[in-house]
PDB file of C-alpha atoms in Angstrom:
ATOM      1  CA  MET A  15      18.691   5.994 -14.371  1.00 84.00           C
ATOM      2  CA  LEU A  16      15.979   4.299 -16.259  1.00 91.00           C
ATOM      3  CA  ASP A  17      16.340   3.900 -20.166  1.00 94.00           C
ATOM      4  CA  ASN A  18      13.438   3.717 -22.538  1.00 94.00           C
ATOM      5  CA  LYS A  19      13.417  -0.134 -22.294  1.00 95.00           C
ATOM      6  CA  ASP A  20      13.348  -0.441 -18.679  1.00 95.00           C
ATOM      7  CA  GLN A  21      10.471   2.246 -18.678  1.00 95.00           C
ATOM      8  CA  GLN A  22       8.839  -0.214 -21.300  1.00 95.00           C
ATOM      9  CA  LEU A  23       9.259  -3.160 -18.846  1.00 95.00           C
ATOM     10  CA  LEU A  24       7.927  -1.271 -15.944  1.00 95.00           C
ATOM     11  CA  VAL A  25       4.910  -0.555 -17.627  1.00 94.00           C
ATOM     12  CA  ALA A  26       4.204  -4.060 -18.950  1.00 94.00           C
ATOM     13  CA  LEU A  27       5.089  -5.593 -15.464  1.00 94.00           C
ATOM     14  CA  GLN A  28       2.619  -3.023 -13.864  1.00 93.00           C
ATOM     15  CA  SER A  29      -0.205  -4.181 -16.374  1.00 90.00           C
ATOM     16  CA  GLN A  30       0.494  -7.994 -16.010  1.00 91.00           C
ATOM     17  CA  ALA A  31       2.857  -9.059 -13.595  1.00 92.00           C
ATOM     18  CA  ARG A  32       2.693 -12.735 -14.552  1.00 93.00           C
ATOM     19  CA  MET A  33       3.989 -12.303 -18.054  1.00 93.00           C
ATOM     20  CA  SER A  34       6.575 -14.995 -18.945  1.00 95.00           C
ATOM     21  CA  VAL A  35      10.034 -13.493 -19.613  1.00 95.00           C
ATOM     22  CA  SER A  36       9.597 -14.606 -23.418  1.00 96.00           C
ATOM     23  CA  GLU A  37       6.180 -12.417 -23.397  1.00 96.00           C
ATOM     24  CA  LEU A  38       7.893  -9.497 -21.654  1.00 95.00           C
ATOM     25  CA  ALA A  39      10.972  -9.707 -24.425  1.00 96.00           C
ATOM     26  CA  ASN A  40       8.652  -9.501 -27.143  1.00 95.00           C
ATOM     27  CA  THR A  41       6.599  -6.806 -25.705  1.00 94.00           C
ATOM     28  CA  ILE A  42       9.662  -4.518 -25.254  1.00 95.00           C
ATOM     29  CA  ASN A  43      11.321  -5.668 -28.444  1.00 95.00           C
ATOM     30  CA  LEU A  44      14.522  -7.605 -26.691  1.00 95.00           C
ATOM     31  CA  SER A  45      15.647 -11.141 -26.607  1.00 95.00           C
ATOM     32  CA  ASP A  46      14.788 -13.133 -23.527  1.00 95.00           C
ATOM     33  CA  THR A  47      18.486 -12.990 -21.571  1.00 96.00           C
ATOM     34  CA  PRO A  48      18.777  -9.077 -21.599  1.00 95.00           C
ATOM     35  CA  THR A  49      14.995  -8.712 -20.398  1.00 96.00           C
ATOM     36  CA  LEU A  50      15.762 -11.473 -17.940  1.00 96.00           C
ATOM     37  CA  ARG A  51      19.071  -9.310 -16.771  1.00 96.00           C
ATOM     38  CA  ARG A  52      16.803  -5.837 -16.511  1.00 96.00           C
ATOM     39  CA  ILE A  53      14.341  -7.478 -14.673  1.00 96.00           C
ATOM     40  CA  LYS A  54      17.109  -8.814 -11.938  1.00 97.00           C
ATOM     41  CA  LYS A  55      18.723  -5.513 -12.187  1.00 96.00           C
ATOM     42  CA  LEU A  56      15.683  -3.396 -11.498  1.00 96.00           C
ATOM     43  CA  GLU A  57      14.785  -6.120  -8.531  1.00 96.00           C
ATOM     44  CA  GLN A  58      18.182  -5.699  -7.207  1.00 97.00           C
ATOM     45  CA  GLU A  59      18.229  -1.569  -7.302  1.00 96.00           C
ATOM     46  CA  GLN A  60      14.565  -1.929  -5.378  1.00 96.00           C
ATOM     47  CA  VAL A  61      12.753  -0.163  -8.549  1.00 96.00           C
ATOM     48  CA  ILE A  62      10.756  -3.239  -8.475  1.00 96.00           C
ATOM     49  CA  ILE A  63       9.860  -4.172  -4.710  1.00 95.00           C
ATOM     50  CA  GLY A  64       7.336  -7.082  -5.309  1.00 93.00           C
ATOM     51  CA  TYR A  65       4.821  -9.203  -7.299  1.00 92.00           C
ATOM     52  CA  HIS A  66       1.248  -9.102  -5.519  1.00 89.00           C
ATOM     53  CA  ALA A  67      -2.298 -10.631  -6.648  1.00 88.00           C
ATOM     54  CA  ALA A  68      -4.744  -7.778  -6.676  1.00 88.00           C
ATOM     55  CA  ILE A  69      -7.691  -9.469  -4.769  1.00 91.00           C
ATOM     56  CA  ASN A  70     -11.376  -7.956  -4.683  1.00 93.00           C
ATOM     57  CA  PRO A  71     -11.763  -7.000  -0.816  1.00 95.00           C
ATOM     58  CA  LYS A  72     -15.695  -7.783  -1.079  1.00 94.00           C
ATOM     59  CA  SER A  73     -14.994 -11.275  -2.162  1.00 96.00           C
ATOM     60  CA  LEU A  74     -13.280 -11.603   1.481  1.00 96.00           C
ATOM     61  CA  ASN A  75     -16.433  -9.547   3.024  1.00 96.00           C
ATOM     62  CA  LEU A  76     -14.362  -6.582   3.446  1.00 97.00           C
ATOM     63  CA  ASN A  77     -16.733  -3.899   2.689  1.00 96.00           C
ATOM     64  CA  VAL A  78     -15.628  -0.930   4.636  1.00 97.00           C
ATOM     65  CA  LEU A  79     -12.827   1.449   3.597  1.00 98.00           C
ATOM     66  CA  VAL A  80     -11.935   4.170   6.055  1.00 98.00           C
ATOM     67  CA  TYR A  81      -9.044   6.975   6.311  1.00 98.00           C
ATOM     68  CA  ALA A  82      -8.449   7.404   9.952  1.00 98.00           C
ATOM     69  CA  PHE A  83      -6.342  10.707  11.142  1.00 98.00           C
ATOM     70  CA  VAL A  84      -4.431  10.226  14.169  1.00 97.00           C
ATOM     71  CA  ARG A  85      -2.789  12.675  16.299  1.00 97.00           C
ATOM     72  CA  LEU A  86      -0.517  11.687  19.052  1.00 96.00           C
ATOM     73  CA  CYS A  87      -0.358  12.792  22.581  1.00 94.00           C
ATOM     74  CA  GLN A  88       3.258  14.418  22.029  1.00 92.00           C
ATOM     75  CA  ASN A  89       5.294  14.684  19.019  1.00 89.00           C
ATOM     76  CA  SER A  90       8.468  12.597  20.367  1.00 92.00           C
ATOM     77  CA  VAL A  91      10.474   9.788  18.661  1.00 94.00           C
ATOM     78  CA  SER A  92       9.255   7.201  21.122  1.00 93.00           C
ATOM     79  CA  ALA A  93       5.437   7.769  20.880  1.00 94.00           C
ATOM     80  CA  ALA A  94       6.044   7.829  16.770  1.00 96.00           C
ATOM     81  CA  GLN A  95       8.089   4.531  17.440  1.00 95.00           C
ATOM     82  CA  GLN A  96       5.282   2.927  19.705  1.00 95.00           C
ATOM     83  CA  PHE A  97       2.493   3.986  17.365  1.00 96.00           C
ATOM     84  CA  GLU A  98       4.304   2.872  14.024  1.00 97.00           C
ATOM     85  CA  GLN A  99       5.340  -0.320  15.526  1.00 96.00           C
ATOM     86  CA  HIS A 100       1.816  -1.295  16.854  1.00 95.00           C
ATOM     87  CA  VAL A 101      -0.306  -0.239  13.737  1.00 97.00           C
ATOM     88  CA  GLU A 102       2.453  -2.103  11.447  1.00 97.00           C
ATOM     89  CA  LYS A 103       1.162  -5.511  13.346  1.00 95.00           C
ATOM     90  CA  LEU A 104      -2.615  -4.711  12.467  1.00 96.00           C
ATOM     91  CA  PRO A 105      -3.675  -6.619   9.398  1.00 95.00           C
ATOM     92  CA  HIS A 106      -6.720  -4.006   8.714  1.00 96.00           C
ATOM     93  CA  VAL A 107      -4.459  -1.473   8.593  1.00 97.00           C
ATOM     94  CA  LEU A 108      -3.267  -1.115   4.990  1.00 97.00           C
ATOM     95  CA  GLU A 109      -1.358   1.947   4.692  1.00 97.00           C
ATOM     96  CA  CYS A 110       0.538   4.319   7.424  1.00 98.00           C
ATOM     97  CA  SER A 111       1.372   7.820   6.313  1.00 98.00           C
ATOM     98  CA  VAL A 112       3.250  10.584   8.302  1.00 97.00           C
ATOM     99  CA  ILE A 113       1.557  13.977   7.382  1.00 97.00           C
ATOM    100  CA  SER A 114       1.603  17.442   7.822  1.00 96.00           C
ATOM    101  CA  GLY A 115      -1.007  19.583   9.512  1.00 94.00           C
ATOM    102  CA  SER A 116      -3.501  19.128  12.376  1.00 95.00           C
ATOM    103  CA  HIS A 117      -2.876  15.240  12.658  1.00 97.00           C
ATOM    104  CA  ASP A 118       0.195  13.118  12.621  1.00 97.00           C
ATOM    105  CA  TYR A 119      -0.711  10.160  10.741  1.00 98.00           C
ATOM    106  CA  LEU A 120      -3.190   8.897   8.247  1.00 98.00           C
ATOM    107  CA  LEU A 121      -4.287   5.408   7.913  1.00 98.00           C
ATOM    108  CA  LYS A 122      -6.036   3.280   5.288  1.00 98.00           C
ATOM    109  CA  ILE A 123      -8.337   0.846   7.108  1.00 98.00           C
ATOM    110  CA  ILE A 124     -10.429  -2.162   5.555  1.00 98.00           C
ATOM    111  CA  SER A 125     -13.078  -3.609   7.745  1.00 97.00           C
ATOM    112  CA  HIS A 126     -15.699  -6.252   7.361  1.00 97.00           C
ATOM    113  CA  ASP A 127     -18.524  -3.515   8.411  1.00 97.00           C
ATOM    114  CA  LEU A 128     -18.788  -0.333  10.612  1.00 97.00           C
ATOM    115  CA  GLU A 129     -19.525  -2.558  13.739  1.00 97.00           C
ATOM    116  CA  SER A 130     -16.320  -4.371  13.379  1.00 97.00           C
ATOM    117  CA  TYR A 131     -14.420  -0.908  12.828  1.00 97.00           C
ATOM    118  CA  GLU A 132     -16.081   0.683  15.789  1.00 96.00           C
ATOM    119  CA  GLN A 133     -14.594  -2.664  17.623  1.00 96.00           C
ATOM    120  CA  PHE A 134     -11.094  -2.201  15.858  1.00 96.00           C
ATOM    121  CA  VAL A 135     -10.691   1.481  16.981  1.00 96.00           C
ATOM    122  CA  LYS A 136     -11.872   0.767  20.361  1.00 94.00           C
ATOM    123  CA  HIS A 137      -9.874  -2.170  20.953  1.00 94.00           C
ATOM    124  CA  GLN A 138      -6.762  -2.185  18.706  1.00 93.00           C
ATOM    125  CA  LEU A 139      -5.907   1.219  17.836  1.00 91.00           C
ATOM    126  CA  GLY A 140      -7.683   3.516  20.623  1.00 85.00           C
ATOM    127  CA  SER A 141      -6.202   1.297  23.651  1.00 86.00           C
ATOM    128  CA  LEU A 142      -2.411   2.991  22.801  1.00 91.00           C
ATOM    129  CA  SER A 143      -1.688   5.456  25.318  1.00 91.00           C
ATOM    130  CA  CYS A 144       0.234   7.723  22.629  1.00 94.00           C
ATOM    131  CA  ILE A 145      -3.063   8.614  20.565  1.00 95.00           C
ATOM    132  CA  ALA A 146      -4.693  12.020  21.412  1.00 95.00           C
ATOM    133  CA  ASN A 147      -7.236  12.018  18.635  1.00 94.00           C
ATOM    134  CA  ILE A 148      -8.717   9.683  16.040  1.00 96.00           C
ATOM    135  CA  GLU A 149     -10.748  11.192  13.503  1.00 97.00           C
ATOM    136  CA  SER A 150     -12.492   8.751  10.798  1.00 97.00           C
ATOM    137  CA  THR A 151     -13.769   9.342   7.462  1.00 97.00           C
ATOM    138  CA  VAL A 152     -15.718   6.395   5.961  1.00 97.00           C
ATOM    139  CA  VAL A 153     -15.261   5.813   1.847  1.00 97.00           C
ATOM    140  CA  LEU A 154     -19.061   5.830   0.555  1.00 97.00           C
ATOM    141  CA  LYS A 155     -17.880   4.754  -2.888  1.00 94.00           C
ATOM    142  CA  GLN A 156     -14.217   4.284  -4.438  1.00 93.00           C
ATOM    143  CA  SER A 157     -14.723   5.550  -8.180  1.00 94.00           C
ATOM    144  CA  PHE A 158     -11.535   4.153  -9.047  1.00 92.00           C
ATOM    145  CA  SER A 159      -7.836   3.083  -7.641  1.00 90.00           C
ATOM    146  CA  LYS A 160      -4.906   2.896  -9.502  1.00 88.00           C
ATOM    147  CA  LYS A 161      -2.195   0.672  -8.986  1.00 86.00           C
ATOM    148  CA  GLN A 162       0.144   1.636 -11.765  1.00 88.00           C
ATOM    149  CA  LEU A 163       2.583   4.377 -11.390  1.00 89.00           C
ATOM    150  CA  PRO A 164       3.050   7.047 -14.514  1.00 91.00           C
ATOM    151  CA  LEU A 165       5.940   6.395 -16.335  1.00 87.00           C
TER     152      LEU A 165
END
């Protein structure tokens, strides 16, 4: 169970993960050693699962964001495993979620442009025999994207 200091620590780390231990300690009003112990404990308990740099996709010429709804040919463990293992290896697939409803999966895919997305669907995603249908929704404009979880 997280106490108030743990929550303050997580809020601070979500907004600036590169803060030094001393800065974090000042932010949550503790000394360095207990702050570092709390960080290590949160990492061991997998509350904190990593530290990442936020990179502007457009700076890498990744201009198209697509959500793809995927339906598998059959609802079996082997088809699901085959699909998940395949898409996890594809660097343009940012997220893969099992969903309810008329589709089995929702993929978040980033691409350079629509032409490269089409090639991706035809040659990397659509080549899987376990896929029955792919429905794509292109994001025209992303109003915002939150990285911080509500605490």
